Coordinates of C-alpha atoms (C1' of nucleotides) in Angstrom, one line a residue:
Chain A
M1 CA 86.7 217.2 53.1
P2 CA 86.1 220.7 53.2
E3 CA 87.8 223.6 50.8
L4 CA 87.1 227.5 51.7
P5 CA 83.7 227.4 49.9
E6 CA 82.3 225.3 52.2
V7 CA 83.0 226.5 55.1
E8 CA 82.4 229.9 54.4
V9 CA 79.1 228.2 53.9
V10 CA 79.3 226.5 57.2
R11 CA 80.3 230.7 58.4
L12 CA 76.6 231.5 57.0
G13 CA 75.7 228.8 58.7
L14 CA 76.8 229.9 62.3
E15 CA 76.2 233.0 61.9
R16 CA 72.6 233.2 61.3
H17 CA 71.3 229.9 64.5
V18 CA 74.7 230.5 66.7
V19 CA 75.2 233.8 66.7
G20 CA 73.5 235.7 69.8
A21 CA 73.3 232.6 71.6
T22 CA 74.7 232.0 75.2
I23 CA 76.8 229.0 76.4
T24 CA 74.6 227.5 79.1
A25 CA 76.8 223.7 79.2
V26 CA 79.4 222.2 76.8
E27 CA 80.1 218.8 76.7
V28 CA 83.7 217.4 75.3
L29 CA 83.5 213.7 74.2
H30 CA 86.4 213.1 72.5
E31 CA 89.5 215.3 74.6
R32 CA 91.4 215.1 70.7
P33 CA 89.2 217.6 68.5
V34 CA 90.4 219.7 72.2
R35 CA 93.9 219.1 72.7
R36 CA 95.5 222.9 71.2
D37 CA 93.7 224.0 74.2
P38 CA 95.5 225.2 77.4
R39 CA 93.1 224.4 79.8
G40 CA 93.0 221.6 79.1
P41 CA 88.3 219.2 78.2
S42 CA 87.6 220.2 81.7
G43 CA 89.4 224.2 81.7
F44 CA 87.9 224.8 78.4
A45 CA 83.7 223.9 78.8
A46 CA 84.3 226.2 81.8
A47 CA 85.7 229.2 79.8
L48 CA 82.8 228.9 77.6
T49 CA 79.6 228.8 79.8
G50 CA 78.1 231.7 80.6
R51 CA 79.2 233.1 77.5
T52 CA 77.6 234.6 74.7
V53 CA 78.5 234.1 71.1
T54 CA 78.5 237.7 69.4
G55 CA 79.7 236.8 65.6
A56 CA 81.0 234.1 63.6
R57 CA 83.8 234.7 61.7
R58 CA 86.8 233.5 59.2
R59 CA 89.9 233.2 57.7
G60 CA 91.8 230.8 55.4
K61 CA 90.2 227.5 56.7
Y62 CA 89.9 229.0 60.8
L63 CA 86.4 230.3 62.4
W64 CA 85.7 231.7 65.4
L65 CA 82.8 232.4 66.9
P66 CA 84.1 236.3 68.8
L67 CA 82.6 235.8 72.9
D68 CA 81.3 238.6 75.2
N69 CA 84.4 239.0 77.3
G70 CA 86.2 239.1 74.3
D71 CA 87.6 235.6 74.1
A72 CA 86.6 233.4 71.5
L73 CA 86.4 229.5 70.4
L74 CA 88.3 229.2 67.5
G75 CA 88.0 226.1 64.5
H76 CA 88.7 225.0 62.7
L77 CA 87.0 220.9 60.1
G78 CA 90.2 219.3 59.8
M79 CA 89.0 216.5 56.9
S80 CA 85.9 215.3 58.6
G81 CA 84.8 218.1 61.3
Q82 CA 81.3 219.3 60.9
M83 CA 79.6 221.8 62.1
L84 CA 75.6 221.6 63.1
V85 CA 73.4 222.8 64.9
Q86 CA 70.0 220.6 65.8
P87 CA 67.9 220.8 68.1
A88 CA 68.5 219.9 72.5
G89 CA 68.2 216.0 72.5
A90 CA 68.0 214.7 68.3
P91 CA 70.3 211.7 67.7
V92 CA 73.1 211.7 69.0
E93 CA 75.8 212.2 65.7
R94 CA 78.4 208.8 65.9
H95 CA 81.1 210.9 65.6
L96 CA 79.8 214.0 67.6
R97 CA 83.0 215.2 69.6
V98 CA 81.8 218.3 71.0
R99 CA 78.6 219.2 71.5
F100 CA 77.7 223.0 72.8
A101 CA 74.0 224.0 74.8
L102 CA 72.9 227.3 73.3
D103 CA 70.2 229.4 74.9
F104 CA 68.1 231.8 72.4
G105 CA 67.0 233.6 75.5
G106 CA 63.6 235.9 75.3
R107 CA 63.6 234.9 71.3
G108 CA 61.6 233.2 71.0
G109 CA 63.9 230.2 69.7
R110 CA 63.9 226.7 70.9
P111 CA 66.8 224.7 72.8
A112 CA 69.3 224.3 70.4
E113 CA 73.2 223.0 70.1
L114 CA 75.9 223.5 68.4
R115 CA 77.6 219.8 68.0
F116 CA 81.2 219.1 66.5
V117 CA 81.3 215.9 64.3
D118 CA 84.1 215.2 63.2
Q119 CA 85.5 211.3 62.3
R120 CA 89.3 212.0 61.2
M121 CA 89.6 214.6 64.1
F122 CA 92.0 215.9 61.7
G123 CA 90.0 219.5 62.8
G124 CA 89.5 220.5 66.7
L125 CA 88.2 223.2 69.1
L126 CA 89.9 225.5 71.2
V127 CA 89.5 229.0 73.7
S128 CA 91.9 231.9 72.2
A129 CA 92.3 234.5 75.1
G130 CA 91.3 237.3 74.0
G131 CA 90.2 236.0 70.3
A132 CA 87.7 238.1 69.7
G133 CA 89.1 240.2 66.6
L134 CA 91.3 237.7 65.0
P135 CA 93.1 234.8 67.7
S136 CA 96.4 235.0 68.5
E137 CA 96.7 232.1 66.7
I138 CA 95.6 232.4 63.3
A139 CA 97.9 235.4 63.1
H140 CA 99.8 234.1 60.3
I141 CA 97.5 232.6 58.3
A142 CA 97.9 235.1 55.4
R143 CA 94.0 236.4 54.4
D144 CA 92.5 233.4 51.6
P145 CA 91.5 235.5 47.8
L146 CA 88.7 235.8 48.2
D147 CA 89.1 238.3 51.4
P148 CA 88.0 241.3 49.7
E149 CA 92.2 242.9 51.8
F150 CA 94.0 240.0 49.7
D151 CA 97.0 241.8 49.0
D152 CA 97.6 240.1 44.9
D153 CA 100.0 242.5 44.2
L154 CA 102.3 241.2 48.0
F155 CA 100.8 237.7 47.0
V156 CA 103.1 237.8 42.8
Q157 CA 106.3 238.6 44.6
R158 CA 106.8 237.0 48.0
V159 CA 105.8 234.0 45.4
R160 CA 108.4 235.0 43.4
R161 CA 110.9 235.8 46.1
R162 CA 110.4 231.7 46.8
S163 CA 112.6 228.7 45.2
A164 CA 110.0 226.5 46.7
G165 CA 107.8 224.8 43.8
V166 CA 104.5 226.5 43.3
K167 CA 102.4 223.8 44.2
R168 CA 103.2 223.9 48.1
L169 CA 103.6 228.0 47.7
L170 CA 99.6 228.0 47.3
L171 CA 98.9 225.3 49.9
D172 CA 101.9 227.9 52.0
Q173 CA 98.8 229.5 54.4
G174 CA 100.7 232.2 55.8
L175 CA 101.5 233.0 51.7
I176 CA 98.1 232.0 50.7
S177 CA 95.0 230.9 52.6
G178 CA 92.6 228.4 52.1
V179 CA 94.1 226.8 48.7
G180 CA 93.4 223.1 49.4
N181 CA 94.8 220.7 47.1
I182 CA 92.7 220.1 45.1
Y183 CA 92.3 224.0 44.9
A184 CA 95.9 224.2 44.1
D185 CA 96.0 221.5 41.2
E186 CA 92.9 222.5 38.8
A187 CA 93.6 225.8 39.4
L188 CA 97.9 225.1 38.0
W189 CA 95.9 223.0 35.7
R190 CA 93.7 225.8 34.1
A191 CA 96.8 228.3 34.6
R192 CA 99.1 224.9 32.5
V193 CA 102.0 225.9 35.4
H194 CA 103.4 222.4 36.6
G195 CA 103.7 222.4 40.9
D196 CA 107.2 222.0 41.0
R197 CA 108.2 225.2 38.8
P198 CA 110.2 227.4 41.6
G199 CA 108.1 230.5 41.9
E200 CA 111.2 232.3 41.2
R201 CA 110.9 230.8 37.9
L202 CA 107.5 232.0 37.9
T203 CA 107.1 235.9 35.8
R204 CA 105.0 238.1 37.1
K205 CA 102.3 237.6 34.2
Q206 CA 102.0 233.8 35.4
V207 CA 101.4 234.3 39.4
T208 CA 98.6 236.6 38.4
E209 CA 96.9 234.3 37.1
L210 CA 97.5 231.5 38.8
L211 CA 96.3 233.7 41.1
G212 CA 93.4 234.6 38.5
H213 CA 93.0 231.2 38.2
A214 CA 92.7 229.6 42.1
R215 CA 90.1 232.9 43.1
E216 CA 87.6 232.2 40.3
V217 CA 87.9 228.0 41.0
M218 CA 86.7 228.9 44.8
A219 CA 84.4 231.6 44.1
A220 CA 82.7 228.9 41.7
A221 CA 82.9 226.9 44.3
L222 CA 81.0 228.8 46.6
V223 CA 78.3 230.0 44.4
Q224 CA 77.4 226.0 44.9
G225 CA 78.1 225.8 48.3
G226 CA 75.9 229.0 49.2
T227 CA 72.6 227.0 48.4
S228 CA 73.1 224.4 50.2
F229 CA 72.4 224.5 54.2
D230 CA 68.7 224.6 55.2
A231 CA 66.5 226.3 58.6
L232 CA 68.6 224.6 61.5
Y233 CA 71.1 222.5 59.9
V234 CA 74.7 223.9 59.3
N235 CA 77.0 221.3 57.4
V236 CA 79.6 220.5 54.9
N237 CA 80.2 218.5 52.1
G238 CA 83.0 217.5 50.7
E239 CA 80.8 216.1 47.5
S240 CA 79.2 218.9 46.4
G241 CA 78.2 218.9 43.2
Y242 CA 81.0 221.3 42.0
F243 CA 83.0 218.1 42.0
D244 CA 81.6 216.3 40.6
R245 CA 80.8 218.7 37.0
S246 CA 84.4 220.7 37.1
L247 CA 87.8 219.2 37.5
H248 CA 89.5 219.2 35.4
A249 CA 92.7 217.1 36.7
Y250 CA 92.1 216.0 40.6
G251 CA 91.6 212.6 40.7
R252 CA 92.1 212.7 36.9
E253 CA 94.1 210.4 36.5
D254 CA 94.3 208.5 33.1
Q255 CA 91.7 209.9 31.4
P256 CA 92.0 212.3 29.3
C257 CA 92.7 216.1 29.7
D258 CA 90.1 218.1 28.6
R259 CA 92.4 220.3 27.3
C260 CA 94.6 218.5 24.3
G261 CA 93.2 214.7 25.1
T262 CA 96.9 213.3 27.1
P263 CA 96.0 211.1 30.0
I264 CA 96.9 212.8 33.2
R265 CA 99.2 211.8 35.4
R266 CA 99.0 211.8 39.1
I267 CA 102.1 211.7 41.5
A268 CA 103.7 211.4 44.9
F269 CA 103.4 215.0 46.4
M270 CA 103.2 215.6 49.9
N271 CA 101.9 212.4 51.8
R272 CA 99.0 212.7 48.8
S273 CA 98.6 213.0 44.9
S274 CA 99.4 216.2 42.3
Y275 CA 97.3 215.5 39.5
F276 CA 99.0 217.1 36.7
C277 CA 98.5 217.0 32.5
P278 CA 102.3 216.3 31.2
R279 CA 101.5 218.3 28.0
C280 CA 100.1 221.4 29.2
Q281 CA 101.7 221.2 31.8
P282 CA 104.9 220.1 31.4
V283 CA 108.2 218.9 33.9
P284 CA 110.0 221.7 34.5
R285 CA 113.6 220.8 33.1
V286 CA 115.8 222.3 35.9
R287 CA 115.2 220.3 38.7
R288 CA 115.4 221.8 41.8
V289 CA 118.9 220.3 44.0
Chain B
dC1 C1' 114.4 231.6 57.9
dA2 C1' 113.7 229.1 54.5
dC3 C1' 113.2 224.1 52.4
dG4 C1' 111.6 219.6 52.2
dG5 C1' 109.9 215.0 54.8
dT6 C1' 107.1 213.2 59.0
dG7 C1' 102.6 212.4 61.2
dC8 C1' 98.2 213.2 63.6
dC9 C1' 93.6 210.3 62.6
dT10 C1' 89.7 206.5 60.5
dG11 C1' 87.0 204.5 57.9
dA12 C1' 85.7 202.6 53.1
dG13 C1' 88.1 200.1 49.6
dA14 C1' 91.0 197.0 47.4
dG15 C1' 93.8 192.7 47.1
dC16 C1' 94.7 188.3 48.9
Chain C
dT1 C1' 84.9 186.2 55.6
dG2 C1' 88.8 188.0 57.2
dC3 C1' 92.6 190.0 57.6
dT4 C1' 96.3 193.4 55.6
dC5 C1' 97.5 196.9 53.4
dT6 C1' 96.6 201.9 51.1
dC7 C1' 94.2 205.8 50.7
dA8 C1' 91.8 210.3 51.4
dG9 C1' 94.6 216.0 53.1
dG10 C1' 95.1 220.0 56.6
dC11 C1' 99.0 221.0 59.2
dA12 C1' 101.7 221.6 62.7
dC13 C1' 106.3 219.9 63.8
dC14 C1' 111.0 218.9 63.1
dG15 C1' 116.0 218.6 61.2
dT16 C1' 118.9 221.0 57.8

DNA sequence: CACGGTGCCTGAGAGC
DNA sequence: TGCTCTCAGGCACCGT
């Protein structure tokens, strides 16, 4: 389950190992990952063949590779997606969905393949017409809190004008991107705020602190993940060591809160779970109607 | 428009 | 052993 730090590691790997390559062939082995491409699988392949990758960029959990004609290959890893750079002809992965043959021309690089591997196929790829700068498909996605241009004050203002629960707001890609279920729970635990608290009932200070905690959790994970890729292999590993050592709330149902010892509670939330300390993060008294 | 609920997917693991 | 059920969750989508 790649969160933003893992996606950034993938971006760095793509920047190092794919930029400058020309795509000489595209093979779509499963059509679901290209379902959002209006051209369909064959059009997708045709739009990429012959193009040269000029960059590797990211917004939130979306990645895109600007191409030499102004289009872009836009991708999302979803729950289980991986971007692998493999030597041409390497054994095929079990859940390989799309493969791209890469040519590095006269720069000494051996033939390689970019491979999109995705077990659950929540992720996907598409060619964004004219999307090299910022694909229109993700124009609604906000910046992430590690982005130097993220506007803290604007985020605080917007949260405080919303009546939805603050956890839902943390997961709202239009307000802030890159915060997944795990980091949302961790940031809320650190800030001692319950996720059901309406945004409009939080103080400016509380929202600012919550944002700071989200940023810290993500930055710490990024430092850990940033060391984990080698020369020709770009991987996503949701089981990074960071998760094992540093989680205070997520996945810790019935285990004592690291601050006060009260058992961590788990509640259903958006077809998944929320974990929180019932003492440090009291449930709001006034339920929303 | 904001809100809150649901479906998409596969495989691991639990329970019987 | 082998079946069925639950869970994982980012995001689009939809009804209100």
